[in-house]
Short mmCIF file of C-alpha atoms and ligand atoms in Angstrom, two decimals:
data_model
loop_
_atom_site.label_atom_id
_atom_site.label_comp_id
_atom_site.label_asym_id
_atom_site.label_seq_id
_atom_site.Cartn_x
_atom_site.Cartn_y
_atom_site.Cartn_z
CA MET A 137 152.95 110.22 98.93
CA ARG A 138 151.89 108.65 102.19
CA LYS A 139 152.98 105.15 103.03
CA LEU A 140 150.84 102.70 104.94
CA ARG A 141 151.94 99.23 105.86
CA CYS A 142 149.08 96.75 105.89
CA GLU A 143 149.78 93.43 107.57
CA ARG A 144 146.83 91.56 106.07
CA TRP A 145 144.43 92.84 103.47
CA MET A 146 141.57 91.53 101.39
CA ARG A 147 142.06 90.85 97.68
CA GLY A 148 139.40 90.24 95.01
CA SER A 149 139.93 86.61 95.93
CA GLY A 150 142.01 85.62 98.92
CA TRP A 151 144.19 87.78 101.13
CA ASP A 152 147.61 89.24 101.01
CA GLY A 153 150.33 89.57 103.63
CA PRO A 154 152.51 92.52 104.69
CA SER A 155 152.44 95.21 101.92
CA ILE A 156 153.24 98.91 101.49
CA PHE A 157 150.37 101.03 100.13
CA GLU A 158 151.35 104.39 98.63
CA LEU A 159 148.59 106.90 98.69
CA ASP A 160 148.60 110.02 96.53
CA GLU A 161 147.32 113.54 97.38
CA ALA A 162 143.82 112.64 96.32
CA GLY A 163 143.72 109.60 98.62
CA ARG A 164 144.07 107.08 95.78
CA ILE A 165 146.24 103.96 95.98
CA ALA A 166 149.26 104.75 93.82
CA SER A 167 151.11 101.51 94.40
CA ILE A 168 151.04 98.28 96.44
CA THR A 169 154.26 96.41 96.90
CA PRO A 170 155.27 93.58 99.20
CA ALA A 171 156.82 94.84 102.49
CA ARG A 172 160.56 94.12 102.84
CA GLY A 173 160.58 95.13 106.47
CA ASP A 174 163.16 97.99 106.31
CA GLU A 175 160.89 100.65 104.84
CA THR A 176 160.01 103.83 106.68
CA VAL A 177 156.24 104.19 106.76
CA ASP A 178 153.82 106.78 108.04
CA GLU A 179 151.62 104.19 109.68
CA THR A 180 151.26 100.48 110.24
CA ILE A 181 147.88 98.92 110.27
CA ASP A 182 147.75 95.70 112.27
CA GLY A 183 144.09 94.60 111.84
CA LEU A 184 142.50 92.99 108.83
CA VAL A 185 141.97 95.58 106.08
CA LEU A 186 138.86 95.30 103.93
CA PRO A 187 137.50 97.51 101.21
CA GLY A 188 134.90 99.95 102.73
CA MET A 189 131.33 99.23 101.70
CA PRO A 190 129.45 101.56 99.38
CA ASN A 191 125.79 102.10 100.40
CA VAL A 192 124.21 102.51 96.98
CA HIS A 193 120.66 103.52 97.86
CA GLY A 194 118.92 105.64 100.44
CA HIS A 195 116.90 108.73 101.26
CA ALA A 196 118.75 110.36 104.09
CA PHE A 197 115.77 112.13 105.58
CA GLN A 198 114.00 108.82 106.31
CA ARG A 199 116.49 108.02 109.02
CA ALA A 200 114.25 110.23 111.17
CA LEU A 201 111.33 107.82 110.70
CA ALA A 202 113.16 105.05 112.60
CA GLY A 203 110.93 103.87 115.44
CA PHE A 204 108.03 106.23 114.50
CA VAL A 205 106.38 103.95 111.94
CA GLU A 206 106.00 100.64 113.87
CA ASP A 207 102.62 101.37 115.48
CA GLY A 208 99.08 101.21 114.05
CA ASP A 209 95.51 100.06 114.27
CA PRO A 210 95.48 96.20 114.11
CA GLY A 211 92.38 96.42 111.96
CA ALA A 212 93.94 98.81 109.44
CA HIS A 213 96.22 96.52 107.42
CA ASP A 214 99.38 98.52 107.40
CA SER A 215 101.46 98.16 104.23
CA PHE A 216 104.13 99.83 102.12
CA TRP A 217 101.43 102.27 100.95
CA THR A 218 100.27 103.28 104.42
CA TRP A 219 103.89 103.61 105.51
CA ARG A 220 104.41 105.92 102.55
CA THR A 221 101.63 108.20 103.74
CA ARG A 222 103.38 108.66 107.06
CA MET A 223 106.76 109.12 105.32
CA TYR A 224 105.25 111.90 103.17
CA ARG A 225 104.10 113.65 106.32
CA LEU A 226 107.74 113.87 107.46
CA ALA A 227 108.91 114.94 104.03
CA LEU A 228 106.45 117.84 104.04
CA GLN A 229 107.72 119.39 107.22
CA LEU A 230 111.47 119.30 106.74
CA ALA A 231 113.37 122.58 106.80
CA PRO A 232 116.72 122.74 105.02
CA GLU A 233 118.55 122.58 108.40
CA ASP A 234 116.67 119.35 109.17
CA VAL A 235 117.78 117.76 105.92
CA GLU A 236 121.39 118.56 106.86
CA ALA A 237 121.10 117.48 110.51
CA ILE A 238 119.53 114.13 109.62
CA ALA A 239 122.00 113.41 106.84
CA ALA A 240 124.96 114.25 109.10
CA GLN A 241 123.62 111.82 111.74
CA LEU A 242 123.11 109.16 109.19
CA TYR A 243 126.58 109.58 107.74
CA VAL A 244 128.27 109.41 111.14
CA GLU A 245 126.41 106.15 111.88
CA ALA A 246 127.17 104.85 108.39
CA LEU A 247 130.88 105.48 108.65
CA GLU A 248 131.07 103.91 112.11
CA ALA A 249 129.25 100.83 110.69
CA GLY A 250 131.75 100.44 107.77
CA TYR A 251 130.06 102.28 104.92
CA THR A 252 132.53 104.51 103.12
CA SER A 253 130.28 106.07 100.49
CA MET A 254 126.60 106.75 100.05
CA GLY A 255 124.25 106.91 97.08
CA GLU A 256 121.73 109.60 97.90
CA PHE A 257 118.55 109.11 95.92
CA HIS A 258 117.51 112.68 96.43
CA TYR A 259 113.92 113.69 95.69
CA VAL A 260 112.88 116.35 98.21
CA HIS A 261 113.79 119.35 96.01
CA HIS A 262 111.29 122.13 96.73
CA ASP A 263 109.92 124.18 99.60
CA PRO A 264 106.98 122.98 101.62
CA GLU A 265 104.53 124.69 99.27
CA GLY A 266 106.10 122.82 96.34
CA ARG A 267 107.93 125.87 94.84
CA PRO A 268 111.58 125.71 93.88
CA TYR A 269 113.84 127.40 96.45
CA ALA A 270 115.46 130.61 95.24
CA ASP A 271 118.55 128.41 95.04
CA ARG A 272 117.28 125.33 93.19
CA ALA A 273 120.06 123.28 94.79
CA GLU A 274 119.15 124.38 98.35
CA LEU A 275 118.26 120.93 99.71
CA ALA A 276 120.81 118.98 97.62
CA ALA A 277 123.48 121.37 98.94
CA ARG A 278 122.48 120.27 102.44
CA ILE A 279 123.27 116.66 101.56
CA LEU A 280 126.57 117.67 99.98
CA ALA A 281 127.44 119.66 103.09
CA ALA A 282 126.62 116.77 105.49
CA ALA A 283 128.80 114.43 103.41
CA ALA A 284 131.66 116.92 103.35
CA GLU A 285 131.35 117.56 107.11
CA THR A 286 131.42 113.92 108.05
CA GLY A 287 133.81 112.80 105.29
CA VAL A 288 131.65 110.01 103.76
CA GLY A 289 132.02 109.53 100.00
CA LEU A 290 128.97 110.54 98.03
CA CYS A 291 127.24 109.96 94.76
CA LEU A 292 124.30 112.27 94.65
CA LEU A 293 121.38 111.07 92.50
CA PRO A 294 118.88 113.83 91.96
CA VAL A 295 115.49 112.38 91.17
CA PRO A 296 113.10 113.40 88.44
CA TYR A 297 109.57 112.82 89.70
CA LEU A 298 106.97 113.86 87.24
CA ALA A 299 103.75 111.95 87.91
CA GLY A 300 101.81 110.80 90.99
CA GLY A 301 101.54 107.22 89.67
CA PHE A 302 100.91 105.49 86.34
CA ASP A 303 98.89 108.08 84.34
CA GLN A 304 98.11 110.07 87.48
CA PRO A 305 98.85 113.71 88.19
CA PRO A 306 101.07 114.45 91.10
CA ARG A 307 99.33 114.40 94.42
CA PRO A 308 99.41 117.44 96.72
CA GLU A 309 101.48 115.51 99.27
CA GLN A 310 104.14 114.88 96.52
CA ARG A 311 104.56 118.60 95.76
CA ARG A 312 108.05 118.90 97.15
CA PHE A 313 109.30 116.14 94.82
CA VAL A 314 107.77 117.12 91.49
CA HIS A 315 109.16 118.83 88.43
CA ALA A 316 106.88 120.04 85.68
CA ASP A 317 108.83 118.35 82.82
CA PRO A 318 112.34 117.09 81.89
CA ASP A 319 113.69 120.58 81.20
CA ASP A 320 112.47 121.83 84.53
CA PHE A 321 114.34 118.91 86.23
CA LEU A 322 117.48 119.44 84.18
CA GLU A 323 117.59 123.02 85.38
CA THR A 324 117.70 121.76 88.99
CA TRP A 325 120.23 119.09 88.00
CA ALA A 326 122.63 121.68 86.49
CA ALA A 327 122.31 123.88 89.63
CA ILE A 328 123.18 120.86 91.81
CA ARG A 329 126.09 119.96 89.53
CA ALA A 330 127.64 123.41 90.15
CA ARG A 331 127.81 122.71 93.86
CA LEU A 332 129.67 119.35 93.84
CA ALA A 333 133.08 118.98 95.47
CA PRO A 334 135.76 117.36 93.19
CA ASP A 335 135.49 113.93 94.77
CA GLN A 336 131.68 113.87 94.82
CA ARG A 337 129.89 112.07 91.96
CA LEU A 338 126.60 113.05 90.34
CA GLY A 339 124.12 110.75 88.59
CA ILE A 340 120.39 110.73 87.96
CA ALA A 341 117.63 108.61 89.42
CA PRO A 342 114.30 108.59 87.64
CA HIS A 343 112.15 107.75 90.69
CA SER A 344 110.26 104.79 89.28
CA LEU A 345 108.17 103.70 86.34
CA ARG A 346 105.19 105.06 88.29
CA ALA A 347 106.61 108.54 88.63
CA VAL A 348 108.32 109.02 85.27
CA PRO A 349 106.16 108.54 82.21
CA PRO A 350 107.57 106.68 79.16
CA GLU A 351 108.08 109.78 76.95
CA ALA A 352 110.17 111.52 79.65
CA TRP A 353 112.98 109.01 79.81
CA ALA A 354 114.83 109.99 76.59
CA PRO A 355 115.02 113.74 77.30
CA LEU A 356 116.01 113.10 80.90
CA LEU A 357 118.72 110.62 80.19
CA GLY A 358 119.82 112.60 77.09
CA GLY A 359 120.15 115.76 79.05
CA VAL A 360 122.41 114.16 81.66
CA ARG A 361 124.50 112.13 79.20
CA ALA A 362 125.21 115.25 77.12
CA VAL A 363 127.15 116.47 80.17
CA ASP A 364 128.48 113.12 81.53
CA PRO A 365 128.09 110.03 79.30
CA ASP A 366 129.09 107.76 82.26
CA ALA A 367 126.73 109.20 84.86
CA PRO A 368 125.21 106.53 87.07
CA ILE A 369 121.51 105.94 86.50
CA HIS A 370 119.43 104.53 89.38
CA VAL A 371 115.77 103.64 89.47
CA HIS A 372 113.38 101.92 91.92
CA ALA A 373 111.93 98.87 90.12
CA ALA A 374 109.64 95.96 90.93
CA GLU A 375 109.57 96.43 94.66
CA GLN A 376 105.93 95.73 95.33
CA THR A 377 103.70 93.20 93.53
CA ALA A 378 101.07 95.91 93.16
CA GLU A 379 103.60 97.97 91.15
CA VAL A 380 104.35 94.96 88.89
CA GLU A 381 100.66 94.48 88.11
CA ALA A 382 100.01 98.15 87.51
CA CYS A 383 103.04 98.31 85.19
CA LEU A 384 101.85 95.25 83.26
CA GLY A 385 98.44 96.96 82.84
CA ARG A 386 99.76 100.37 81.79
CA LEU A 387 103.05 99.70 79.94
CA GLY A 388 102.27 96.12 78.76
CA ALA A 389 105.36 94.61 80.43
CA ARG A 390 106.75 93.85 83.87
CA PRO A 391 108.92 96.76 85.13
CA VAL A 392 112.36 95.16 84.67
CA ARG A 393 111.36 93.76 81.31
CA TRP A 394 110.20 97.19 80.20
CA LEU A 395 113.47 98.81 81.31
CA LEU A 396 115.56 96.14 79.52
CA ASP A 397 113.59 96.27 76.25
CA THR A 398 112.34 99.86 76.03
CA ILE A 399 114.99 102.01 77.71
CA GLY A 400 118.07 99.71 77.58
CA VAL A 401 120.07 99.00 80.71
CA ASP A 402 123.85 98.56 80.98
CA ALA A 403 126.69 98.76 83.46
CA ARG A 404 125.91 102.44 84.30
CA TRP A 405 122.63 101.36 85.77
CA CYS A 406 121.51 100.37 89.26
CA LEU A 407 118.11 98.83 89.58
CA VAL A 408 117.07 99.30 93.16
CA HIS A 409 115.13 96.29 94.74
CA ALA A 410 114.21 94.42 91.57
CA THR A 411 112.50 92.14 94.03
CA HIS A 412 109.93 90.60 91.70
CA LEU A 413 111.57 89.04 88.62
CA ASP A 414 110.66 86.23 86.31
CA GLY A 415 113.21 83.87 84.86
CA GLY A 416 113.72 85.92 81.70
CA GLU A 417 114.27 89.07 83.72
CA ILE A 418 116.81 87.37 85.92
CA GLU A 419 118.83 86.28 82.86
CA GLY A 420 118.42 89.58 81.08
CA LEU A 421 119.38 91.71 84.01
CA ALA A 422 122.42 89.55 84.80
CA ARG A 423 123.51 89.86 81.22
CA SER A 424 123.01 93.63 81.14
CA GLU A 425 125.89 94.05 83.66
CA ALA A 426 123.71 96.48 85.61
CA VAL A 427 123.85 96.30 89.41
CA VAL A 428 120.84 95.30 91.52
CA GLY A 429 120.80 97.59 94.60
CA LEU A 430 119.40 95.33 97.35
CA CYS A 431 118.07 96.93 100.50
CA PRO A 432 117.16 93.87 102.61
CA THR A 433 116.36 95.48 105.88
CA THR A 434 114.01 98.06 104.37
CA GLU A 435 112.59 95.46 102.01
CA ALA A 436 111.82 93.32 105.01
CA ASN A 437 110.49 96.30 107.03
CA LEU A 438 108.15 97.28 104.24
CA GLY A 439 107.01 93.81 103.37
CA ASP A 440 108.30 93.90 99.81
CA GLY A 441 109.23 90.28 99.27
CA ILE A 442 112.45 88.31 98.74
CA PHE A 443 114.86 88.92 95.88
CA PRO A 444 115.77 85.73 93.99
CA ALA A 445 119.44 86.02 95.00
CA GLU A 446 120.49 82.45 94.30
CA ALA A 447 119.21 82.40 90.73
CA PHE A 448 120.54 85.91 90.02
CA LEU A 449 124.02 85.23 91.32
CA ARG A 450 124.17 81.90 89.52
CA ALA A 451 123.33 83.77 86.31
CA GLY A 452 126.36 85.96 86.96
CA GLY A 453 124.37 88.99 88.23
CA ARG A 454 125.96 91.88 90.05
CA VAL A 455 124.67 93.04 93.38
CA ALA A 456 125.24 95.87 95.87
CA ILE A 457 123.61 96.88 99.09
CA GLY A 458 121.80 100.00 100.30
CA SER A 459 119.95 100.88 103.39
CA ASP A 460 117.10 102.82 101.64
CA SER A 461 114.93 104.02 104.48
CA HIS A 462 117.88 103.59 106.87
CA VAL A 463 115.82 101.74 109.39
CA ILE A 464 119.04 99.85 110.00
CA VAL A 465 122.47 101.29 109.17
CA ASP A 466 124.81 98.35 109.07
CA PRO A 467 126.30 96.63 106.04
CA ALA A 468 126.85 93.37 107.82
CA GLU A 469 123.20 93.15 108.66
CA GLU A 470 122.14 93.82 105.05
CA LEU A 471 124.45 91.03 103.78
CA ARG A 472 123.34 88.69 106.52
CA LEU A 473 119.69 89.21 105.55
CA ILE A 474 120.33 88.46 101.93
CA GLU A 475 121.66 85.00 102.78
CA MET A 476 119.28 84.33 105.70
CA ALA A 477 116.22 85.03 103.59
CA GLN A 478 117.51 82.42 101.10
CA ARG A 479 118.00 79.91 103.94
CA LEU A 480 114.51 80.53 105.26
CA ILE A 481 112.85 79.96 101.90
CA THR A 482 115.07 77.03 100.71
CA ARG A 483 115.59 75.40 104.10
CA ARG A 484 119.25 74.97 103.15
CA ARG A 485 122.49 76.61 104.42
CA LEU A 486 125.23 78.52 102.58
CA VAL A 487 122.88 79.11 99.69
CA LEU A 488 124.97 81.94 98.20
CA ALA A 489 128.30 80.18 98.60
CA LEU A 490 128.65 79.73 94.90
CA GLY A 491 131.68 78.25 93.11
CA PRO A 492 133.10 74.96 91.84
CA ALA A 493 132.45 71.80 93.84
CA GLY A 494 135.42 70.76 95.84
CA THR A 495 136.35 74.34 96.79
CA ARG A 496 135.61 76.11 100.11
CA VAL A 497 133.63 79.35 99.93
CA HIS A 498 133.11 81.66 102.82
CA VAL A 499 129.65 83.13 102.23
CA GLY A 500 130.11 86.23 104.39
CA ALA A 501 133.46 87.15 102.82
CA ALA A 502 132.13 86.38 99.35
CA LEU A 503 129.15 88.68 99.83
CA TRP A 504 131.32 91.42 101.22
CA ARG A 505 133.62 91.31 98.16
CA ALA A 506 130.72 91.19 95.73
CA ALA A 507 128.75 94.01 97.26
CA ALA A 508 131.80 96.25 97.66
CA ARG A 509 132.67 95.82 93.99
CA GLY A 510 129.12 96.09 92.76
CA GLY A 511 128.56 99.09 94.95
CA ALA A 512 131.43 101.03 93.62
CA GLN A 513 130.29 100.25 90.08
CA ALA A 514 126.81 101.47 90.88
CA LEU A 515 128.04 104.76 92.35
CA GLY A 516 130.56 105.34 89.64
CA LEU A 517 133.39 105.61 92.18
CA PRO A 518 136.87 104.18 91.85
CA ALA A 519 136.57 102.01 94.97
CA GLY A 520 135.15 98.72 96.12
CA ALA A 521 138.42 96.78 96.07
CA LEU A 522 141.96 97.42 97.32
CA GLU A 523 143.61 98.05 93.92
CA VAL A 524 146.02 100.53 92.38
CA GLY A 525 144.04 103.45 91.00
CA HIS A 526 141.22 103.02 93.46
CA ARG A 527 140.46 105.36 96.35
CA ALA A 528 141.78 104.23 99.70
CA ASP A 529 138.33 103.54 101.11
CA LEU A 530 138.83 100.84 103.66
CA ILE A 531 137.95 99.54 107.07
CA VAL A 532 140.11 97.88 109.65
CA LEU A 533 138.84 95.10 111.97
CA ASP A 534 139.96 94.99 115.57
CA PRO A 535 142.53 92.18 115.70
CA SER A 536 142.04 91.73 119.45
CA HIS A 537 138.28 91.44 119.29
CA PRO A 538 137.33 88.17 121.07
CA HIS A 539 135.00 87.12 118.22
CA LEU A 540 137.84 87.54 115.65
CA VAL A 541 141.05 86.56 117.28
CA ALA A 542 140.87 82.82 116.58
CA HIS A 543 139.61 83.15 112.97
CA GLY A 544 141.47 83.13 109.71
CA PRO A 545 140.75 86.24 107.60
CA ASP A 546 137.76 84.98 105.61
CA ALA A 547 136.23 83.41 108.73
CA ALA A 548 136.68 86.74 110.50
CA VAL A 549 134.57 88.40 107.80
CA ASP A 550 132.04 85.59 108.11
CA ALA A 551 131.90 86.42 111.81
CA LEU A 552 131.49 90.08 111.14
CA VAL A 553 128.56 89.33 108.76
CA PHE A 554 126.82 86.51 110.59
CA ALA A 555 127.59 87.14 114.29
CA GLY A 556 127.44 90.93 114.35
CA PRO A 557 130.25 91.35 116.90
CA ARG A 558 129.83 94.79 118.44
CA GLY A 559 132.87 96.98 118.03
CA ALA A 560 134.61 94.80 115.48
CA ILE A 561 135.07 97.70 113.03
CA ARG A 562 137.83 99.72 114.57
CA ASP A 563 138.94 102.26 111.97
CA VAL A 564 137.42 103.62 108.71
CA MET A 565 139.30 105.52 106.02
CA VAL A 566 137.71 107.36 103.13
CA ALA A 567 139.90 108.63 100.26
CA GLY A 568 143.03 108.22 102.41
CA ARG A 569 141.70 110.09 105.54
CA TRP A 570 140.75 108.40 108.77
CA ARG A 571 137.14 109.26 109.51
CA VAL A 572 136.60 106.77 112.36
CA ARG A 573 139.22 105.75 114.94
CA GLY A 574 138.66 103.30 117.70
CA GLY A 575 135.04 102.92 116.53
CA ARG A 576 134.20 106.60 116.91
CA HIS A 577 133.67 109.47 114.50
CA PRO A 578 135.10 112.66 116.07
CA ALA A 579 131.86 114.66 115.34
CA ARG A 580 129.57 111.92 116.88
CA GLU A 581 128.39 113.98 119.81
CA ALA A 582 128.00 117.29 118.03
CA VAL A 583 126.12 115.75 115.14
CA ALA A 584 123.88 113.69 117.52
CA SER A 585 122.83 116.77 119.56
CA ARG A 586 121.85 118.66 116.40
CA TYR A 587 119.92 115.64 115.24
CA ALA A 588 118.10 115.24 118.60
CA ALA A 589 116.91 118.82 118.43
CA CYS A 590 115.68 118.22 114.86
CA LEU A 591 113.88 114.98 115.87
CA ARG A 592 111.97 116.71 118.68
CA ARG A 593 110.56 119.08 116.10
CA CYS A 594 109.93 116.28 113.55
CA ALA A 595 108.11 114.00 116.02
CA ALA A 596 105.16 116.30 115.72
CA ALA A 597 104.54 114.78 112.26
CA PHE A 598 103.69 111.43 113.85
CA ASP A 599 101.21 112.43 116.57
C1 LIG B 636 110.77 106.41 98.30
N1 LIG B 636 110.83 104.12 99.07
O1 LIG B 636 110.87 107.02 97.27
O2 LIG B 636 111.22 106.82 99.44
C2 LIG B 636 110.09 105.01 98.28
C3 LIG B 636 108.66 105.14 98.67
C4 LIG B 636 107.46 105.29 96.50
C5 LIG B 636 110.81 102.84 98.85
N2 LIG B 636 110.30 102.49 97.64
C6 LIG B 636 107.87 105.97 97.81
N3 LIG B 636 111.30 101.96 99.59
O3 LIG B 636 108.05 104.34 96.13
O4 LIG B 636 106.55 105.87 95.89
ZN1 LIG B 637 114.32 103.93 97.95
#
């Protein structure tokens, strides 16, 4: 057992003072006891300790798009769908080494920003011609390797992708994503499962209602649940209004309504985006105990719309954050945008500071707690709060940072979220191991130079 003394650490509500955390071999918190002052400890942590943030949704390779997709012909009406065409061009030219180099770069940046685990919604499975690699888990194994190398926690979510759109055959440019049928996908899923390290989690992520036809859901979910009844299930839903309209036309219901009524959604589920909801969907989704995986910077970048966060949280809904296309890799910025978008549309402040009148709610700290807990639920990881039995996934704020010194603990988290103080996150631990110290991941330079070489090759996709 390793013993850490934490001077001040975040609880589910409020903060606690000097305590001894015992960590077991697997990096889980075995006990938390008040410090007496005479214990021998392995280490003392002086800064504020917060649960590390799970990043529940993303496609690692898209980090390489950053900055390459912000130009276009002013007469051409760029949109989510034109962005997607450019994203497909990158997907088509990735070699296995590229997948690994980009993921490693992403994971170093994510750890340094305070993310301690990632949900990888992994859909580039096949070679550039669209044939399975000799090893069906070739590309997934690159993600697993990048996570292991950098030390970030991982829930890998292999994606069944069977159709090109509602009632449409796959398009040629989707060939690396597509499986012929549920059995074909489950064969890939089983190959991936055999490659997982003990602390890595595996789920399934039917891409969307567009890409997975109604009759395929039962065999896909059944195949996975026969192996792991609790496997996390993620799906993109109701991100663009065009998708909501098409779904209404083809399936006779809005996407989230269809999932709630036809498939059945519960606490194992994470609905990614869920941007466009009517009142009944808000209530139903909140009651289902599923998590909504919000990706505010990508949703803003792609022009998706604004999630009805106030109504959903008032209904008791659970949220988490992801960085999706990874155009920004910063949990504070995702949380900030959730609240800021509400302020912009309501012309009020502290919109998501919910609770009984007469109390004082710190909106930044409240969002951090909610997203950490919701994120761990969505990834099926024992994390998201500093509690016995949970993994020691935590971040330490720099107590001498000028933007934090004068703040109480909740106000310091508000400052982290709303003021974006550079360098405030000093240390990051995943499963009991320090992965970032003094703001730096030890592999930062090596990983960045591999990534730079990969980007020089990939840039050709955007000429
Ligand atoms: C994706 N990304 O799978 O990477 C999607 C775009 C699609 C987002 N939805 C492709 N943000 O939805 O068809
Ligand atoms: Zn996505």
